[in-house]
Coordinates of C-alpha atoms and ligand atoms in Angstrom, one line a residue:
M467 CA -23.1 -77.1 -373.3
G468 CA -22.2 -76.8 -369.9
E469 CA -23.2 -73.5 -367.4
S470 CA -21.0 -70.6 -367.5
P471 CA -19.1 -69.1 -366.1
N472 CA -19.7 -64.9 -366.0
I473 CA -16.6 -64.2 -368.1
L474 CA -15.2 -60.0 -368.9
L475 CA -13.2 -59.7 -372.0
I476 CA -11.3 -56.8 -372.4
E477 CA -9.8 -56.2 -375.5
D478 CA -10.0 -52.9 -377.8
D479 CA -9.9 -54.5 -381.3
E480 CA -13.1 -55.3 -382.6
D481 CA -12.6 -57.9 -384.9
D482 CA -10.0 -60.2 -381.7
Y483 CA -13.6 -59.5 -380.3
L484 CA -15.9 -60.8 -382.4
L485 CA -13.9 -63.6 -382.7
A486 CA -13.7 -65.1 -378.8
H487 CA -17.5 -64.0 -378.9
D488 CA -18.8 -66.6 -382.0
L489 CA -15.8 -69.0 -379.9
L490 CA -17.3 -69.0 -376.7
S491 CA -21.8 -68.9 -378.2
E492 CA -19.6 -72.2 -380.1
V493 CA -19.3 -73.7 -376.1
F494 CA -21.6 -72.0 -374.2
G495 CA -24.3 -71.8 -376.3
N496 CA -27.8 -69.1 -375.5
Q497 CA -26.1 -70.2 -372.4
L498 CA -23.5 -67.1 -372.6
R499 CA -23.0 -64.7 -369.4
F500 CA -21.0 -62.5 -371.0
E501 CA -19.3 -58.5 -371.5
W502 CA -16.8 -56.6 -372.8
A503 CA -14.9 -54.3 -372.0
N504 CA -12.9 -52.0 -375.1
N505 CA -11.0 -50.7 -373.3
W506 CA -7.8 -50.4 -369.9
Q507 CA -10.0 -48.0 -367.7
A508 CA -13.1 -49.9 -368.8
G509 CA -11.3 -53.7 -368.4
L510 CA -10.7 -52.1 -364.5
E511 CA -13.7 -50.5 -363.9
A512 CA -15.1 -53.9 -365.1
I513 CA -13.2 -56.1 -362.6
S514 CA -13.1 -54.0 -359.8
S515 CA -17.4 -54.3 -359.8
R516 CA -15.8 -58.2 -358.7
K517 CA -19.2 -60.0 -360.1
H518 CA -16.9 -62.2 -363.3
D519 CA -15.6 -65.2 -363.2
V520 CA -12.5 -65.0 -365.1
C521 CA -11.3 -62.8 -367.3
L522 CA -9.6 -63.2 -370.7
I523 CA -7.4 -60.0 -371.3
D524 CA -5.5 -58.7 -374.2
Y525 CA -1.5 -58.8 -374.5
R526 CA -1.9 -55.2 -377.0
L527 CA -3.9 -52.6 -374.6
G528 CA -3.8 -49.1 -377.0
Q529 CA -0.3 -48.0 -374.9
R530 CA -0.5 -50.5 -372.1
S531 CA 0.3 -54.3 -372.0
G532 CA -2.3 -56.3 -370.5
L533 CA 0.4 -57.4 -368.3
D534 CA 0.0 -53.8 -366.8
I535 CA -3.7 -53.9 -366.3
I536 CA -3.1 -57.5 -364.3
R537 CA -0.2 -55.9 -362.0
D538 CA -2.8 -53.4 -361.1
A539 CA -6.4 -55.3 -360.4
V540 CA -4.0 -57.6 -358.8
E541 CA -2.8 -55.1 -356.5
Q542 CA -6.5 -53.7 -356.4
G543 CA -7.3 -56.5 -354.9
S544 CA -8.7 -58.8 -357.3
S545 CA -8.6 -62.3 -357.2
I546 CA -10.2 -63.3 -360.6
P547 CA -7.9 -65.5 -362.9
F548 CA -7.2 -63.2 -365.9
I549 CA -6.1 -65.3 -369.5
L550 CA -4.0 -63.1 -371.7
L551 CA -4.3 -63.7 -375.6
T552 CA -1.5 -62.6 -377.2
G553 CA -1.1 -62.8 -381.4
Q554 CA 2.5 -64.7 -381.1
D555 CA 3.9 -68.0 -379.2
D556 CA 7.0 -66.4 -376.9
R557 CA 7.8 -68.2 -373.9
E558 CA 9.2 -65.1 -372.8
I559 CA 5.8 -63.7 -372.3
D560 CA 4.1 -66.7 -370.9
L561 CA 6.7 -66.4 -368.1
E562 CA 5.7 -62.5 -368.2
A563 CA 2.2 -62.9 -367.2
M564 CA 2.7 -66.0 -364.4
E565 CA 5.0 -64.0 -362.8
A566 CA 1.6 -60.7 -363.0
G567 CA -0.9 -63.4 -362.1
A568 CA -2.0 -64.3 -365.3
T569 CA -3.1 -68.5 -364.3
D570 CA -3.4 -69.1 -368.1
Y571 CA -2.0 -67.9 -371.4
L572 CA -3.1 -68.7 -375.4
V573 CA -2.4 -67.6 -378.4
K574 CA -5.1 -65.2 -381.0
G575 CA -4.0 -67.7 -384.1
Q576 CA -4.5 -71.0 -382.6
I577 CA -7.3 -70.6 -379.7
S578 CA -10.4 -73.9 -380.0
A579 CA -13.8 -73.8 -378.8
P580 CA -12.0 -77.1 -376.7
L581 CA -9.5 -75.1 -376.1
L582 CA -10.6 -72.2 -374.2
D583 CA -13.7 -73.5 -372.5
R584 CA -10.8 -76.0 -371.3
A585 CA -8.3 -72.5 -370.4
I586 CA -11.8 -71.6 -368.8
R587 CA -12.3 -73.9 -366.4
Y588 CA -8.8 -75.0 -365.9
S589 CA -7.8 -71.3 -364.6
I590 CA -10.9 -71.1 -362.9
E591 CA -10.5 -74.1 -360.6
Q592 CA -6.1 -73.5 -360.1
K593 CA -7.7 -69.6 -358.5
K594 CA -10.0 -71.6 -356.0
V595 CA -7.6 -74.2 -355.0
E596 CA -4.7 -71.0 -355.1
T597 CA -7.6 -68.3 -353.3
R598 CA -8.2 -71.9 -350.3
L599 CA -4.2 -71.9 -349.6
A600 CA -3.9 -68.6 -349.1
N601 CA -6.5 -68.3 -346.9
M602 CA -4.9 -71.5 -345.7
A603 CA -1.8 -69.5 -345.0
R604 CA -3.5 -66.0 -343.9
Y605 CA -6.4 -67.8 -341.8
D606 CA -6.2 -69.7 -338.9
E607 CA -7.7 -72.6 -338.6
L608 CA -9.5 -72.9 -335.7
T609 CA -11.1 -70.4 -335.1
G610 CA -11.6 -69.0 -338.8
L611 CA -9.4 -65.7 -337.0
A612 CA -7.2 -63.9 -338.9
N613 CA -3.8 -66.0 -338.2
R614 CA 0.1 -64.4 -336.9
T615 CA 1.2 -63.7 -340.8
L616 CA -2.1 -61.7 -341.4
F617 CA -2.0 -59.8 -338.2
R618 CA 1.0 -58.7 -338.9
S619 CA 0.8 -57.6 -342.6
H620 CA -2.2 -55.8 -341.3
L621 CA -0.7 -53.7 -338.6
V622 CA 2.2 -53.0 -340.8
D623 CA -0.8 -51.1 -342.6
C624 CA -2.1 -49.8 -339.4
I625 CA 0.9 -48.4 -338.4
S626 CA 1.4 -45.8 -342.0
Q627 CA -2.3 -45.6 -341.9
T628 CA -1.7 -43.7 -338.2
K629 CA 0.9 -41.9 -339.6
R630 CA -0.9 -39.9 -342.2
N631 CA -4.6 -39.7 -340.2
G632 CA -2.7 -38.1 -336.9
K633 CA -4.9 -40.8 -335.2
V634 CA -3.8 -43.5 -332.3
G635 CA -3.8 -47.3 -331.9
A636 CA -3.6 -49.8 -330.5
L637 CA -2.5 -53.3 -329.9
L638 CA -3.4 -55.0 -327.1
L639 CA -1.7 -59.2 -326.9
L640 CA -4.3 -61.8 -324.8
D641 CA -3.6 -64.9 -323.0
L642 CA -6.4 -66.8 -321.6
D643 CA -5.5 -67.2 -317.9
N644 CA -5.8 -70.8 -317.3
F645 CA -5.8 -72.2 -320.2
K646 CA -3.2 -74.7 -320.6
D647 CA -5.1 -76.1 -316.9
I648 CA -8.4 -76.6 -318.5
N649 CA -7.0 -78.5 -321.5
D650 CA -4.8 -80.7 -319.0
S651 CA -8.1 -81.6 -317.0
L652 CA -10.8 -81.5 -320.1
G653 CA -8.7 -82.9 -322.9
H654 CA -8.1 -80.6 -326.3
P655 CA -11.4 -81.4 -327.6
A656 CA -12.7 -79.5 -325.0
G657 CA -10.7 -76.8 -325.5
D658 CA -10.7 -76.5 -329.1
L659 CA -14.1 -76.2 -328.3
L660 CA -12.9 -73.5 -326.2
L661 CA -10.9 -71.6 -328.5
K662 CA -13.7 -71.6 -330.6
E663 CA -15.9 -69.4 -328.0
V664 CA -13.6 -67.1 -327.1
S665 CA -13.4 -65.9 -330.7
V666 CA -16.4 -65.6 -331.6
R667 CA -17.0 -63.6 -328.1
L668 CA -14.0 -61.9 -329.3
A669 CA -15.2 -60.9 -332.2
E670 CA -18.6 -60.1 -331.5
G671 CA -16.9 -57.4 -328.7
V672 CA -14.9 -55.7 -330.5
R673 CA -16.6 -52.9 -333.0
E674 CA -16.0 -53.5 -337.1
S675 CA -13.2 -51.2 -338.3
D676 CA -11.2 -53.6 -334.9
F677 CA -9.5 -55.8 -336.1
V678 CA -8.8 -59.6 -334.6
A679 CA -7.0 -62.5 -334.7
R680 CA -5.5 -65.7 -333.0
L681 CA -1.6 -65.4 -332.8
G682 CA -0.9 -69.6 -331.3
G683 CA -2.2 -71.0 -328.8
D684 CA -4.3 -69.1 -326.8
E685 CA -2.8 -65.8 -327.3
F686 CA -5.0 -63.3 -329.5
A687 CA -4.2 -60.6 -330.8
V688 CA -6.8 -57.0 -331.2
I689 CA -5.1 -53.5 -333.0
A690 CA -7.4 -50.7 -332.6
T691 CA -7.1 -47.7 -335.2
N692 CA -8.6 -44.4 -335.3
L693 CA -8.7 -43.7 -330.9
N694 CA -8.0 -40.0 -330.0
D695 CA -6.6 -41.5 -327.1
T696 CA -4.8 -44.6 -324.0
G697 CA -8.8 -43.6 -323.1
G698 CA -10.0 -46.1 -326.3
A699 CA -7.9 -48.8 -325.7
S700 CA -8.4 -49.3 -322.0
V701 CA -13.2 -49.4 -323.1
L702 CA -11.7 -52.1 -325.1
A703 CA -9.9 -53.7 -323.0
R704 CA -12.1 -53.4 -319.8
K705 CA -14.8 -54.4 -322.5
I706 CA -13.0 -58.2 -323.4
I707 CA -12.3 -58.5 -319.9
E708 CA -15.6 -58.7 -319.5
E709 CA -16.7 -60.5 -322.2
M710 CA -14.7 -63.0 -321.0
V711 CA -16.9 -63.0 -317.1
D712 CA -19.4 -65.7 -318.4
P713 CA -19.0 -69.3 -318.2
V714 CA -18.4 -70.8 -321.5
N715 CA -20.5 -74.8 -321.9
I716 CA -18.1 -77.7 -322.4
D717 CA -20.0 -81.1 -322.8
D718 CA -22.2 -80.0 -319.7
W719 CA -20.3 -77.8 -317.7
D720 CA -19.0 -74.7 -317.1
V721 CA -16.0 -73.4 -317.5
F722 CA -14.7 -70.9 -316.3
T723 CA -12.1 -68.6 -317.6
S724 CA -10.4 -65.4 -318.0
T725 CA -8.2 -63.1 -320.4
S726 CA -5.1 -60.8 -319.4
I727 CA -4.1 -58.3 -321.6
G728 CA -1.4 -56.1 -322.3
I729 CA -0.8 -52.5 -324.6
T730 CA 1.0 -50.3 -326.8
M731 CA -0.3 -47.4 -328.3
F732 CA 1.5 -46.9 -331.7
P733 CA 3.4 -45.0 -333.2
Q734 CA 3.9 -43.5 -330.0
D735 CA 5.2 -46.4 -328.9
S736 CA 7.1 -47.3 -331.9
A737 CA 6.2 -47.9 -334.7
D738 CA 7.8 -51.2 -335.8
P739 CA 6.2 -54.1 -335.3
D740 CA 8.6 -56.3 -333.8
Q741 CA 8.9 -53.7 -331.2
L742 CA 4.6 -52.9 -330.9
L743 CA 4.6 -56.8 -330.1
K744 CA 7.4 -56.9 -328.0
N745 CA 6.1 -53.8 -326.2
A746 CA 2.8 -56.0 -325.4
D747 CA 4.2 -58.9 -324.6
M748 CA 6.4 -57.3 -321.5
A749 CA 3.1 -55.6 -320.7
L750 CA 0.8 -58.9 -320.3
Y751 CA 3.8 -60.8 -318.4
H752 CA 3.1 -58.0 -315.9
A753 CA -0.8 -57.8 -316.3
K754 CA -0.5 -61.4 -315.3
N755 CA 1.9 -61.2 -312.6
N756 CA -0.6 -58.1 -311.2
G757 CA -3.6 -61.4 -311.4
R758 CA -6.2 -62.7 -313.0
G759 CA -8.6 -61.0 -315.8
K760 CA -5.5 -57.0 -316.1
F761 CA -4.8 -55.1 -319.0
Q762 CA -1.5 -53.2 -318.2
F763 CA -0.4 -50.3 -320.4
Y764 CA 3.3 -51.0 -321.8
N765 CA 5.5 -48.4 -320.1
A766 CA 8.9 -47.6 -320.5
E767 CA 10.0 -48.2 -316.9
L768 CA 8.4 -52.2 -317.7
N769 CA 10.9 -52.5 -320.8
A770 CA 14.0 -51.7 -317.6
R771 CA 12.7 -54.5 -315.8
A772 CA 12.1 -56.6 -318.8
Q773 CA 16.0 -56.1 -319.7
K774 CA 17.2 -56.7 -315.9
R775 CA 14.9 -59.8 -315.8
K776 CA 17.0 -60.7 -318.5
E777 CA 20.5 -60.4 -317.7
M778 CA 19.7 -61.5 -314.4
E779 CA 18.2 -64.7 -316.3
A780 CA 22.3 -64.9 -318.6
D781 CA 23.2 -64.3 -314.6
L782 CA 21.2 -67.2 -312.7
R783 CA 21.8 -70.1 -315.8
Q784 CA 25.4 -69.2 -315.6
T785 CA 26.0 -69.5 -311.6
L786 CA 24.4 -72.5 -311.7
E787 CA 26.7 -73.5 -314.6
E788 CA 29.9 -72.8 -311.9
G789 CA 28.4 -74.2 -308.6
G790 CA 28.4 -70.5 -307.6
F791 CA 25.1 -70.5 -305.7
S792 CA 25.1 -71.1 -302.1
L793 CA 22.9 -73.0 -299.0
H794 CA 22.0 -71.6 -295.3
F795 CA 20.6 -73.4 -292.8
Q796 CA 17.8 -72.0 -290.0
P797 CA 17.5 -74.4 -286.7
K798 CA 13.2 -74.6 -286.5
V799 CA 13.0 -75.5 -282.1
N800 CA 11.1 -77.4 -280.4
L801 CA 9.1 -75.3 -277.6
L802 CA 8.1 -77.8 -275.4
D803 CA 12.0 -78.8 -275.0
G804 CA 13.8 -76.8 -276.9
R805 CA 15.3 -79.2 -278.9
V806 CA 16.5 -79.0 -282.5
V807 CA 14.3 -80.5 -284.3
G808 CA 15.1 -79.1 -287.9
V809 CA 16.5 -76.8 -290.0
E810 CA 15.0 -74.6 -293.5
T811 CA 17.0 -74.4 -296.3
L812 CA 17.1 -71.4 -297.6
L813 CA 18.7 -70.7 -300.9
R814 CA 22.1 -68.2 -301.4
W815 CA 22.4 -66.1 -304.8
P816 CA 26.8 -64.3 -303.0
H817 CA 26.7 -62.1 -306.7
P818 CA 30.8 -61.4 -307.6
E819 CA 29.6 -57.2 -307.8
Q820 CA 25.5 -57.0 -306.4
G821 CA 26.6 -59.0 -302.7
M822 CA 24.1 -60.9 -301.8
I823 CA 20.7 -60.9 -303.3
P824 CA 17.8 -62.2 -301.6
P825 CA 15.5 -65.0 -302.6
D826 CA 12.8 -63.1 -302.4
E827 CA 14.9 -61.3 -306.1
F828 CA 15.3 -64.2 -307.9
I829 CA 13.7 -67.0 -307.7
P830 CA 10.6 -65.5 -309.3
V831 CA 13.1 -64.8 -312.8
A832 CA 14.2 -68.4 -312.2
E833 CA 10.4 -69.4 -311.7
V834 CA 9.1 -67.8 -315.6
T835 CA 11.8 -69.4 -317.2
G836 CA 11.9 -72.7 -315.8
L837 CA 15.4 -71.9 -314.7
I838 CA 13.9 -73.0 -311.0
V839 CA 13.3 -76.5 -311.7
P840 CA 17.4 -76.8 -312.4
I841 CA 18.0 -75.5 -309.6
G842 CA 15.4 -76.5 -307.3
D843 CA 17.3 -80.1 -308.4
W844 CA 20.6 -78.6 -307.1
V845 CA 19.5 -77.2 -303.3
L846 CA 17.2 -80.6 -302.8
R847 CA 20.7 -82.5 -303.3
A848 CA 22.9 -80.3 -301.9
A849 CA 20.1 -79.6 -299.1
C850 CA 20.3 -83.7 -298.4
A851 CA 24.5 -83.2 -299.6
Q852 CA 24.5 -81.7 -296.4
H853 CA 22.6 -83.5 -294.0
A854 CA 24.5 -86.9 -294.5
A855 CA 28.2 -85.0 -294.0
W856 CA 26.8 -83.4 -290.5
R857 CA 25.3 -86.7 -289.7
D858 CA 29.3 -87.9 -291.2
E859 CA 30.8 -85.0 -288.9
G860 CA 29.3 -86.9 -285.9
L861 CA 26.1 -84.9 -285.3
P862 CA 22.8 -86.4 -284.8
P863 CA 20.7 -86.1 -288.5
I864 CA 19.0 -82.6 -288.4
P865 CA 16.0 -83.4 -289.9
V866 CA 15.9 -80.8 -293.6
A867 CA 13.9 -78.9 -295.1
V868 CA 13.8 -77.6 -298.3
N869 CA 11.1 -75.0 -300.6
L870 CA 10.1 -75.8 -303.3
S871 CA 8.8 -74.0 -306.5
A872 CA 5.4 -74.7 -308.2
V873 CA 6.6 -74.5 -311.3
Q874 CA 9.0 -77.9 -309.9
F875 CA 6.1 -79.4 -308.9
K876 CA 4.3 -79.8 -311.4
S877 CA 7.5 -81.0 -313.5
P878 CA 7.2 -84.6 -313.7
G879 CA 11.0 -85.5 -312.9
L880 CA 10.4 -84.0 -309.5
M881 CA 9.3 -87.5 -308.2
D882 CA 13.2 -89.3 -309.1
V883 CA 15.0 -86.2 -308.4
V884 CA 14.2 -86.7 -304.3
V885 CA 14.3 -90.6 -304.6
Q886 CA 17.5 -90.1 -305.8
A887 CA 19.1 -88.1 -303.3
L888 CA 17.5 -89.5 -300.4
G889 CA 19.3 -92.9 -301.8
D890 CA 22.4 -91.4 -302.4
W891 CA 22.9 -90.0 -298.9
N892 CA 21.4 -92.7 -297.2
I893 CA 18.4 -90.7 -295.6
E894 CA 16.0 -91.4 -293.7
P895 CA 12.7 -90.2 -296.2
T896 CA 11.0 -88.9 -292.7
D897 CA 14.5 -85.9 -292.1
L898 CA 13.4 -84.2 -295.4
E899 CA 10.4 -81.8 -295.5
L900 CA 9.1 -80.3 -298.7
E901 CA 7.6 -77.6 -297.8
I902 CA 5.3 -75.9 -300.5
T903 CA 2.7 -72.9 -300.1
E904 CA -0.9 -73.1 -300.4
S905 CA -1.7 -71.9 -304.0
M906 CA -0.2 -74.4 -305.6
I907 CA -2.0 -76.8 -303.9
M908 CA -4.8 -74.6 -304.6
D909 CA -4.4 -74.2 -308.1
N910 CA -4.1 -77.7 -309.8
L911 CA -6.2 -79.5 -307.5
D912 CA -6.5 -83.4 -309.3
L913 CA -2.4 -83.6 -310.6
T914 CA -0.9 -82.0 -306.7
T915 CA -3.5 -84.1 -305.1
E916 CA -1.2 -87.6 -307.0
M917 CA 1.7 -85.4 -306.9
L918 CA 1.1 -85.3 -302.6
H919 CA 0.4 -88.7 -302.3
R920 CA 2.9 -89.8 -304.2
L921 CA 5.6 -88.5 -302.0
H922 CA 4.4 -89.3 -298.3
G923 CA 4.2 -92.4 -299.8
L924 CA 8.2 -92.7 -299.8
G925 CA 7.8 -91.3 -296.0
V926 CA 8.8 -88.0 -297.0
R927 CA 7.1 -84.8 -294.8
L928 CA 5.8 -82.5 -296.1
A929 CA 4.8 -78.9 -295.0
I930 CA 2.5 -75.7 -296.0
D931 CA 4.6 -72.6 -295.7
D932 CA 3.5 -68.9 -295.6
F933 CA 0.1 -70.6 -294.3
G934 CA -2.5 -67.9 -294.5
T935 CA -1.8 -65.6 -296.9
G936 CA -2.3 -68.2 -299.8
H937 CA -6.4 -68.9 -300.0
S938 CA -6.7 -72.4 -298.9
S939 CA -10.2 -74.3 -298.3
L940 CA -9.5 -75.1 -295.4
A941 CA -11.3 -78.4 -296.0
Y942 CA -8.8 -79.8 -298.4
L943 CA -6.4 -80.0 -296.0
K944 CA -8.0 -82.5 -294.8
R945 CA -8.1 -84.2 -298.6
F946 CA -4.3 -83.7 -298.1
P947 CA -1.4 -86.3 -297.0
M948 CA 0.4 -82.9 -294.8
D949 CA 2.1 -83.1 -291.9
C950 CA 2.9 -79.8 -290.7
L951 CA 1.8 -75.9 -291.0
K952 CA 3.9 -73.2 -291.0
I953 CA 2.7 -69.6 -289.7
D954 CA 3.4 -67.1 -292.2
R955 CA 5.6 -64.5 -290.6
S956 CA 3.9 -62.0 -291.5
F957 CA 0.5 -62.8 -288.6
V958 CA 3.9 -62.5 -286.3
R959 CA 6.1 -59.8 -286.5
D960 CA 2.7 -58.1 -285.3
I961 CA 1.3 -60.6 -282.2
V962 CA 2.4 -59.1 -279.6
D963 CA 0.0 -55.5 -280.4
D964 CA -2.3 -56.6 -282.4
P965 CA -4.9 -58.6 -282.0
D966 CA -6.0 -59.5 -285.1
D967 CA -2.4 -61.0 -285.6
A968 CA -2.9 -62.5 -282.9
A969 CA -6.3 -64.2 -283.8
I970 CA -4.9 -65.4 -286.7
A971 CA -2.4 -67.4 -285.2
T972 CA -4.6 -68.9 -282.7
T973 CA -6.8 -70.4 -285.2
I974 CA -4.5 -71.4 -287.3
V975 CA -3.3 -73.6 -284.0
T976 CA -6.6 -74.8 -283.8
L977 CA -6.9 -75.8 -287.0
A978 CA -3.3 -77.7 -286.9
K979 CA -4.7 -79.9 -283.3
H980 CA -8.1 -80.4 -285.3
L981 CA -6.6 -81.4 -288.3
R982 CA -3.1 -83.3 -286.4
L983 CA -0.9 -81.3 -287.8
G984 CA 2.3 -80.1 -286.8
V985 CA 2.9 -75.8 -286.6
V986 CA 5.5 -73.7 -286.5
A987 CA 5.6 -70.1 -286.1
E988 CA 8.5 -68.7 -288.5
G989 CA 9.9 -65.1 -288.5
V990 CA 10.2 -65.5 -283.9
E991 CA 12.0 -62.1 -283.3
T992 CA 11.3 -62.0 -279.5
E993 CA 10.9 -63.3 -275.9
S994 CA 7.4 -61.3 -275.5
Q995 CA 6.5 -63.1 -279.2
L996 CA 7.5 -66.8 -278.6
E997 CA 5.5 -66.1 -275.1
I998 CA 2.4 -65.8 -277.2
L999 CA 2.6 -68.4 -278.5
R1000 CA 3.4 -70.6 -276.7
R1001 CA 1.0 -70.1 -274.2
Q1002 CA -1.4 -70.1 -278.0
G1003 CA 0.1 -74.1 -278.2
C1004 CA 2.5 -73.5 -281.0
E1005 CA 5.0 -76.2 -280.4
E1006 CA 7.4 -75.4 -282.5
A1007 CA 9.5 -72.4 -284.1
Q1008 CA 11.7 -70.3 -286.2
G1009 CA 13.5 -67.5 -286.8
Y1010 CA 16.1 -64.5 -285.5
F1011 CA 15.0 -65.1 -282.4
Y1012 CA 17.1 -68.9 -282.7
S1013 CA 19.7 -67.8 -284.7
R1014 CA 19.3 -66.2 -288.2
P1015 CA 19.6 -69.0 -291.3
L1016 CA 23.8 -69.7 -291.4
P1017 CA 25.8 -71.2 -293.7
P1018 CA 26.7 -75.1 -292.9
K1019 CA 30.3 -74.7 -290.6
D1020 CA 28.4 -71.5 -288.8
F1021 CA 25.4 -73.8 -288.8
A1022 CA 27.2 -76.7 -287.2
D1023 CA 28.7 -74.7 -284.4
W1024 CA 25.8 -72.9 -283.6
Y1025 CA 24.7 -76.3 -282.8
R1026 CA 26.9 -78.0 -281.0
D1027 CA 27.0 -74.7 -279.1
Y1028 CA 22.8 -74.3 -278.3
Q1029 CA 22.6 -78.3 -277.7
R1030 CA 25.5 -77.6 -274.8
R1031 CA 23.6 -74.9 -273.1
I1032 CA 20.1 -76.9 -273.2
E1033 CA 21.5 -80.0 -272.3
V1034 CA 23.9 -78.5 -269.1
Q1035 CA 19.4 -77.6 -267.7
P1036 CA 16.9 -78.6 -270.0
K1037 CA 14.2 -78.8 -268.1
T1038 CA 13.3 -75.3 -266.9
I1039 CA 11.4 -72.5 -269.2
S1040 CA 13.5 -69.9 -268.6
M1041 CA 16.5 -71.9 -269.0
I1042 CA 16.0 -72.7 -273.1
R1043 CA 14.5 -69.2 -272.9
R1044 CA 18.7 -68.2 -271.6
A1045 CA 19.7 -70.4 -274.0
A1046 CA 18.2 -69.2 -277.0
A1047 CA 19.6 -65.6 -276.6
G1048 CA 22.7 -67.0 -276.1
P1049 CA 26.1 -66.2 -273.1
Ligands
C2E1991 P1 10.1 -68.9 -297.1 O1 10.1 -70.2 -296.6 O2 8.9 -68.2 -295.6 O3 10.9 -68.9 -295.5 C1 10.9 -68.3 -294.3 C2 11.9 -66.1 -294.3 O4 11.5 -65.8 -293.3 C3 13.6 -66.8 -295.4 O5 14.2 -65.8 -296.1 C4 14.2 -66.4 -293.4 O6 15.6 -65.8 -294.2 C5 13.5 -65.4 -292.9 N1 13.6 -65.3 -292.0 C6 13.3 -66.5 -290.8 N2 13.6 -65.7 -289.8 C7 13.2 -64.4 -289.6 C8 12.9 -63.8 -288.6 O7 13.3 -63.3 -287.5 N3 13.3 -62.5 -289.0 C9 12.4 -62.1 -290.3 N4 12.5 -61.1 -290.7 N5 12.9 -62.0 -291.2 C10 12.5 -63.5 -290.9 P2 15.4 -65.9 -296.9 O8 15.5 -67.0 -296.3 O9 15.5 -64.1 -298.0 O10 13.9 -66.1 -298.1 C11 12.5 -65.4 -298.4 C12 11.9 -67.3 -299.4 O11 12.4 -67.3 -300.5 C13 11.7 -68.7 -299.0 O12 10.1 -67.7 -297.9 C14 11.4 -68.9 -300.0 O13 10.1 -68.9 -300.6 C15 12.1 -68.7 -300.6 N6 12.9 -69.6 -300.4 C16 14.2 -69.8 -300.9 N7 14.7 -70.7 -300.6 C17 14.6 -71.2 -301.5 C18 14.8 -72.5 -302.3 O14 16.1 -73.1 -302.7 N8 13.6 -73.1 -303.1 C19 12.6 -71.7 -303.6 N9 11.9 -72.3 -305.0 N10 12.5 -71.0 -302.8 C20 13.4 -70.8 -301.6
MG1992 MG1 10.3 -71.8 -296.7
MG1993 MG1 7.5 -68.8 -295.5

């Protein structure tokens, strides 16, 4: 005689009750735990107490059928296994019983004690497995939080709830700012630990009535209801961001993380769950753009911008396929002898309807969509091809610089593209320079250091672009195989009137000399700017003062003309200036 589960019998016929009781006593003896409900109302009440392990239920219960009661109970969230007891053996009823949610079906006249015992044990076991499977389908295995499926159904419920009670709800979408780096550098087990800790902090940081889910990867969602306005959502977002400030200790490492949050309110922003997710995602994208650990509410303007971005993406893809991009080239000039020491390649998008779209507008879109990788590859190859074409025209080999995007820099194929481009056009590696920004280097030190050394190992020159605007630690500069710094245009612009800018430029020049790096001033437009830079010891300059970026043919013309002018009397500085200023 085994231990008895807690059994509920819903049965309105007293004779049948006695029969069942006898059989159960035969199985469980005085261990039997048993309750009888003699009508369907009492039965439902007993089920809702949730203290039973299994329920035997009669097929006929006065006006109602046992199947209806099972359906009602399931609807109310009961997960008790039901065994339906019927008067007749009928395949139809059997099927119907399964559909209603019963785990088994017994014909009253044919029940024996062992049969009943087996049915009870089997039903309880089957229900356990079902519940586990259902949980797996609704909960995230790693963190135990609700998964996307459960999140979505809960969101649907919350939306209708706010519609009923006139309150507002907020959907917060969270994304860890540096998860990929942590995962890459410390490994997946560490990444998993971080996700677990984040979910604990999230669950502890929100109210009991708030709902936390992990939607996948490092993306989490919080649903808050019963808010009066957006104020409550901002408070919650701030609190969550604050929760992430303390480092997480993983294998004795203090790992710092932070989260960005996109927020959308319902029902006002939308009452459609999919639309709300899109809104929050859009807001999250903007929050991330504003730096780490920020939150952003969805608004209609974001929507318009996102729409524009989508159209631009399709446009970019088509332009790439049709070979519709072009390149302009801007000379860099040595300040001592006036020689042209190279050109910078600048990407242009001549749009059939919108005219020339500046790179600052379309490159960020190409970056988020990943299109920058094939576009950047094209730029690199086209720049090399142009270098070779000028050489074939009889010009001396003009070193050509190409801007790299962070996304491209991290893409594994970059080395191959460089090696192949150099080979295809038979270019001296020192005639190719790659411009990268400080933030690209600082983003993922291990990976970038290796990449920089590999590129430099080819003999390719490396320059840091827009120097002074990033936040590189100067100490790191020494560790990288750099050849040159380009002083950002913003310091050159006011160098004449603003002593602070002049001081920064001087510092960069001194620093570059100290580290034995070349230094180029960007965006030089006037002779007085040039004069100051020269006095500071800056070696090279680039800017409208010499030439705007030009299409290949115009550049070749400009170059020949410029060479002619400086070669007439190359020795005096005043001649160079006059040559630069034109006839
Ligand atoms: P950048 O690499 O710092 O390029 C210099 C920018 O300054 C160019 O803008 C150039 O036209 C502009 N410039 C040069 N001299 C002067 C001047 O005297 N005054 C003023 N006001 N501006 C001057 P552009 O061509 O609009 O390019 C903007 C940025 O777009 C570039 O900044 C670079 O970061 C990015 N970019 C351009 N081409 C590419 C490319 O092929 N790949 C990638 N990843 N980025 C590119
Ligand atoms: Mg550049
Ligand atoms: Mg620059």
